Amino acid sequence: MVRSILRSKYFAPIVVVLIFWLGLVIIKTHNQRADVDSRVSDLEGKASDIERANRYIEKLLTYIKTPEFLDREARIRLNYMAPDEKVAYVYTDRNAKIEIQESAKDEGKTMNIFQKFWQWLTGK
């Protein structure tokens, strides 16, 4: 009986169709698994980014609760000054900066190539 089934003209095409179907199922599950693995790795990356952001926020919150933060914010926003401190104002003169640059350009024009090379070599 088994030999008659194996020798049947319908057995070979049925086996070929089953093997083809099994191959398709294996390929489909492999592709799905690769897709799921890539999604899992993306989600793990996002989770690590969120954990990093949470740690940063926790550090920031602990810093905000300290008196140093309050003192710093008072100095910046309210121009707070301690009784034993003195304030110094520094005004920058933009014209002086331009004059220095122009004089440096003039010095470069009067030097020959050997003087420029010597300055470059000595680092002056």
PDB file of C-alpha atoms in Angstrom:
ATOM      1  CA  MET A   1       0.000   0.000   0.000  1.00  0.00           C
ATOM      2  CA  VAL A   2       2.790   2.461   0.927  1.00  0.00           C
ATOM      3  CA  ARG A   3       4.649   1.564  -2.240  1.00  0.00           C
ATOM      4  CA  SER A   4       1.593   2.212  -4.327  1.00  0.00           C
ATOM      5  CA  ILE A   5       1.224   5.688  -2.766  1.00  0.00           C
ATOM      6  CA  LEU A   6       4.904   6.482  -3.340  1.00  0.00           C
ATOM      7  CA  ARG A   7       4.642   5.347  -6.977  1.00  0.00           C
ATOM      8  CA  SER A   8       1.467   7.311  -7.573  1.00  0.00           C
ATOM      9  CA  LYS A   9       1.616  10.050 -10.219  1.00  0.00           C
ATOM     10  CA  TYR A  10       0.087  12.542  -7.752  1.00  0.00           C
ATOM     11  CA  PHE A  11       2.624  11.988  -4.980  1.00  0.00           C
ATOM     12  CA  ALA A  12       5.596  13.827  -6.556  1.00  0.00           C
ATOM     13  CA  PRO A  13       3.693  17.041  -7.397  1.00  0.00           C
ATOM     14  CA  ILE A  14       2.113  17.099  -3.939  1.00  0.00           C
ATOM     15  CA  VAL A  15       5.547  16.699  -2.295  1.00  0.00           C
ATOM     16  CA  VAL A  16       6.995  19.460  -4.505  1.00  0.00           C
ATOM     17  CA  VAL A  17       4.124  21.808  -3.600  1.00  0.00           C
ATOM     18  CA  LEU A  18       4.519  21.008   0.112  1.00  0.00           C
ATOM     19  CA  ILE A  19       8.286  21.634  -0.011  1.00  0.00           C
ATOM     20  CA  PHE A  20       7.718  24.920  -1.876  1.00  0.00           C
ATOM     21  CA  TRP A  21       5.061  25.992   0.652  1.00  0.00           C
ATOM     22  CA  LEU A  22       7.325  25.034   3.562  1.00  0.00           C
ATOM     23  CA  GLY A  23      10.162  27.094   2.027  1.00  0.00           C
ATOM     24  CA  LEU A  24       7.882  30.114   1.677  1.00  0.00           C
ATOM     25  CA  VAL A  25       6.752  29.792   5.284  1.00  0.00           C
ATOM     26  CA  ILE A  26      10.364  29.597   6.492  1.00  0.00           C
ATOM     27  CA  ILE A  27      11.397  32.645   4.427  1.00  0.00           C
ATOM     28  CA  LYS A  28       8.373  34.622   5.630  1.00  0.00           C
ATOM     29  CA  THR A  29       9.047  33.842   9.294  1.00  0.00           C
ATOM     30  CA  HIS A  30      12.736  34.686   8.849  1.00  0.00           C
ATOM     31  CA  ASN A  31      11.835  38.103   7.390  1.00  0.00           C
ATOM     32  CA  GLN A  32       9.338  38.729  10.174  1.00  0.00           C
ATOM     33  CA  ARG A  33      11.926  37.782  12.773  1.00  0.00           C
ATOM     34  CA  ALA A  34      14.489  40.149  11.230  1.00  0.00           C
ATOM     35  CA  ASP A  35      11.888  42.935  11.240  1.00  0.00           C
ATOM     36  CA  VAL A  36      11.016  42.285  14.877  1.00  0.00           C
ATOM     37  CA  ASP A  37      14.710  42.200  15.837  1.00  0.00           C
ATOM     38  CA  SER A  38      15.323  45.560  14.151  1.00  0.00           C
ATOM     39  CA  ARG A  39      12.291  47.063  15.903  1.00  0.00           C
ATOM     40  CA  VAL A  40      13.489  45.695  19.238  1.00  0.00           C
ATOM     41  CA  SER A  41      16.950  47.201  18.752  1.00  0.00           C
ATOM     42  CA  ASP A  42      15.391  50.563  17.807  1.00  0.00           C
ATOM     43  CA  LEU A  43      13.187  50.488  20.886  1.00  0.00           C
ATOM     44  CA  GLU A  44      16.149  49.552  23.094  1.00  0.00           C
ATOM     45  CA  GLY A  45      18.032  52.544  21.691  1.00  0.00           C
ATOM     46  CA  LYS A  46      15.097  54.829  22.390  1.00  0.00           C
ATOM     47  CA  ALA A  47      14.789  53.397  25.900  1.00  0.00           C
ATOM     48  CA  SER A  48      18.461  54.073  26.600  1.00  0.00           C
ATOM     49  CA  ASP A  49      18.061  57.636  25.284  1.00  0.00           C
ATOM     50  CA  ILE A  50      15.065  58.165  27.557  1.00  0.00           C
ATOM     51  CA  GLU A  51      16.965  56.738  30.537  1.00  0.00           C
ATOM     52  CA  ARG A  52      19.877  59.084  29.791  1.00  0.00           C
ATOM     53  CA  ALA A  53      17.470  62.026  29.611  1.00  0.00           C
ATOM     54  CA  ASN A  54      15.873  60.961  32.897  1.00  0.00           C
ATOM     55  CA  ARG A  55      19.270  60.811  34.613  1.00  0.00           C
ATOM     56  CA  TYR A  56      20.063  64.293  33.297  1.00  0.00           C
ATOM     57  CA  ILE A  57      16.719  65.620  34.544  1.00  0.00           C
ATOM     58  CA  GLU A  58      17.271  64.015  37.956  1.00  0.00           C
ATOM     59  CA  LYS A  59      20.704  65.657  38.221  1.00  0.00           C
ATOM     60  CA  LEU A  60      19.208  68.971  37.161  1.00  0.00           C
ATOM     61  CA  LEU A  61      16.441  68.703  39.739  1.00  0.00           C
ATOM     62  CA  THR A  62      18.907  67.907  42.516  1.00  0.00           C
ATOM     63  CA  TYR A  63      21.006  70.909  41.426  1.00  0.00           C
ATOM     64  CA  ILE A  64      17.934  73.158  41.375  1.00  0.00           C
ATOM     65  CA  LYS A  65      17.186  72.210  44.980  1.00  0.00           C
ATOM     66  CA  THR A  66      20.648  73.323  46.170  1.00  0.00           C
ATOM     67  CA  PRO A  67      21.354  76.781  47.625  1.00  0.00           C
ATOM     68  CA  GLU A  68      24.119  77.312  45.041  1.00  0.00           C
ATOM     69  CA  PHE A  69      21.524  77.291  42.270  1.00  0.00           C
ATOM     70  CA  LEU A  70      19.364  79.799  44.115  1.00  0.00           C
ATOM     71  CA  ASP A  71      22.369  82.057  44.672  1.00  0.00           C
ATOM     72  CA  ARG A  72      23.426  81.801  41.024  1.00  0.00           C
ATOM     73  CA  GLU A  73      19.935  82.555  39.722  1.00  0.00           C
ATOM     74  CA  ALA A  74      19.633  85.526  42.083  1.00  0.00           C
ATOM     75  CA  ARG A  75      22.935  86.878  40.789  1.00  0.00           C
ATOM     76  CA  ILE A  76      21.951  86.431  37.150  1.00  0.00           C
ATOM     77  CA  ARG A  77      18.302  87.460  37.151  1.00  0.00           C
ATOM     78  CA  LEU A  78      18.138  89.937  40.024  1.00  0.00           C
ATOM     79  CA  ASN A  79      21.698  91.303  39.886  1.00  0.00           C
ATOM     80  CA  TYR A  80      22.211  90.145  43.455  1.00  0.00           C
ATOM     81  CA  MET A  81      25.469  91.102  45.118  1.00  0.00           C
ATOM     82  CA  ALA A  82      26.742  89.822  48.460  1.00  0.00           C
ATOM     83  CA  PRO A  83      27.610  92.507  51.069  1.00  0.00           C
ATOM     84  CA  ASP A  84      31.345  91.752  50.943  1.00  0.00           C
ATOM     85  CA  GLU A  85      31.576  91.785  47.134  1.00  0.00           C
ATOM     86  CA  LYS A  86      32.538  94.603  44.829  1.00  0.00           C
ATOM     87  CA  VAL A  87      31.385  94.932  41.249  1.00  0.00           C
ATOM     88  CA  ALA A  88      33.688  95.829  38.398  1.00  0.00           C
ATOM     89  CA  TYR A  89      32.352  96.937  35.040  1.00  0.00           C
ATOM     90  CA  VAL A  90      34.400  96.203  31.952  1.00  0.00           C
ATOM     91  CA  TYR A  91      33.691  98.155  28.810  1.00  0.00           C
ATOM     92  CA  THR A  92      35.158  96.937  25.571  1.00  0.00           C
ATOM     93  CA  ASP A  93      36.275  99.405  22.976  1.00  0.00           C
ATOM     94  CA  ARG A  94      35.533  97.996  19.562  1.00  0.00           C
ATOM     95  CA  ASN A  95      37.582 100.670  17.797  1.00  0.00           C
ATOM     96  CA  ALA A  96      40.741  99.595  19.634  1.00  0.00           C
ATOM     97  CA  LYS A  97      40.298  96.065  18.358  1.00  0.00           C
ATOM     98  CA  ILE A  98      40.052  97.311  14.781  1.00  0.00           C
ATOM     99  CA  GLU A  99      43.171  99.466  15.211  1.00  0.00           C
ATOM    100  CA  ILE A 100      45.153  96.503  16.533  1.00  0.00           C
ATOM    101  CA  GLN A 101      44.119  94.397  13.569  1.00  0.00           C
ATOM    102  CA  GLU A 102      45.041  97.153  11.121  1.00  0.00           C
ATOM    103  CA  SER A 103      48.459  97.648  12.724  1.00  0.00           C
ATOM    104  CA  ALA A 104      49.103  93.913  12.522  1.00  0.00           C
ATOM    105  CA  LYS A 105      48.252  94.018   8.836  1.00  0.00           C
ATOM    106  CA  ASP A 106      50.628  96.948   8.316  1.00  0.00           C
ATOM    107  CA  GLU A 107      53.455  95.103  10.079  1.00  0.00           C
ATOM    108  CA  GLY A 108      52.931  92.112   7.820  1.00  0.00           C
ATOM    109  CA  LYS A 109      53.246  94.283   4.710  1.00  0.00           C
ATOM    110  CA  THR A 110      56.628  95.738   5.633  1.00  0.00           C
ATOM    111  CA  MET A 111      58.255  92.380   6.422  1.00  0.00           C
ATOM    112  CA  ASN A 112      59.871  90.353   3.703  1.00  0.00           C
ATOM    113  CA  ILE A 113      59.363  86.621   3.303  1.00  0.00           C
ATOM    114  CA  PHE A 114      62.388  85.686   5.421  1.00  0.00           C
ATOM    115  CA  GLN A 115      61.214  87.798   8.364  1.00  0.00           C
ATOM    116  CA  LYS A 116      57.747  86.277   8.144  1.00  0.00           C
ATOM    117  CA  PHE A 117      59.267  82.794   8.011  1.00  0.00           C
ATOM    118  CA  TRP A 118      61.468  83.570  11.041  1.00  0.00           C
ATOM    119  CA  GLN A 119      58.421  84.801  13.005  1.00  0.00           C
ATOM    120  CA  TRP A 120      56.489  81.710  12.039  1.00  0.00           C
ATOM    121  CA  LEU A 121      59.412  79.483  12.999  1.00  0.00           C
ATOM    122  CA  THR A 122      59.940  81.117  16.387  1.00  0.00           C
ATOM    123  CA  GLY A 123      56.199  81.401  17.077  1.00  0.00           C
ATOM    124  CA  LYS A 124      56.134  85.170  17.608  1.00  0.00           C
TER     125      LYS A 124
END
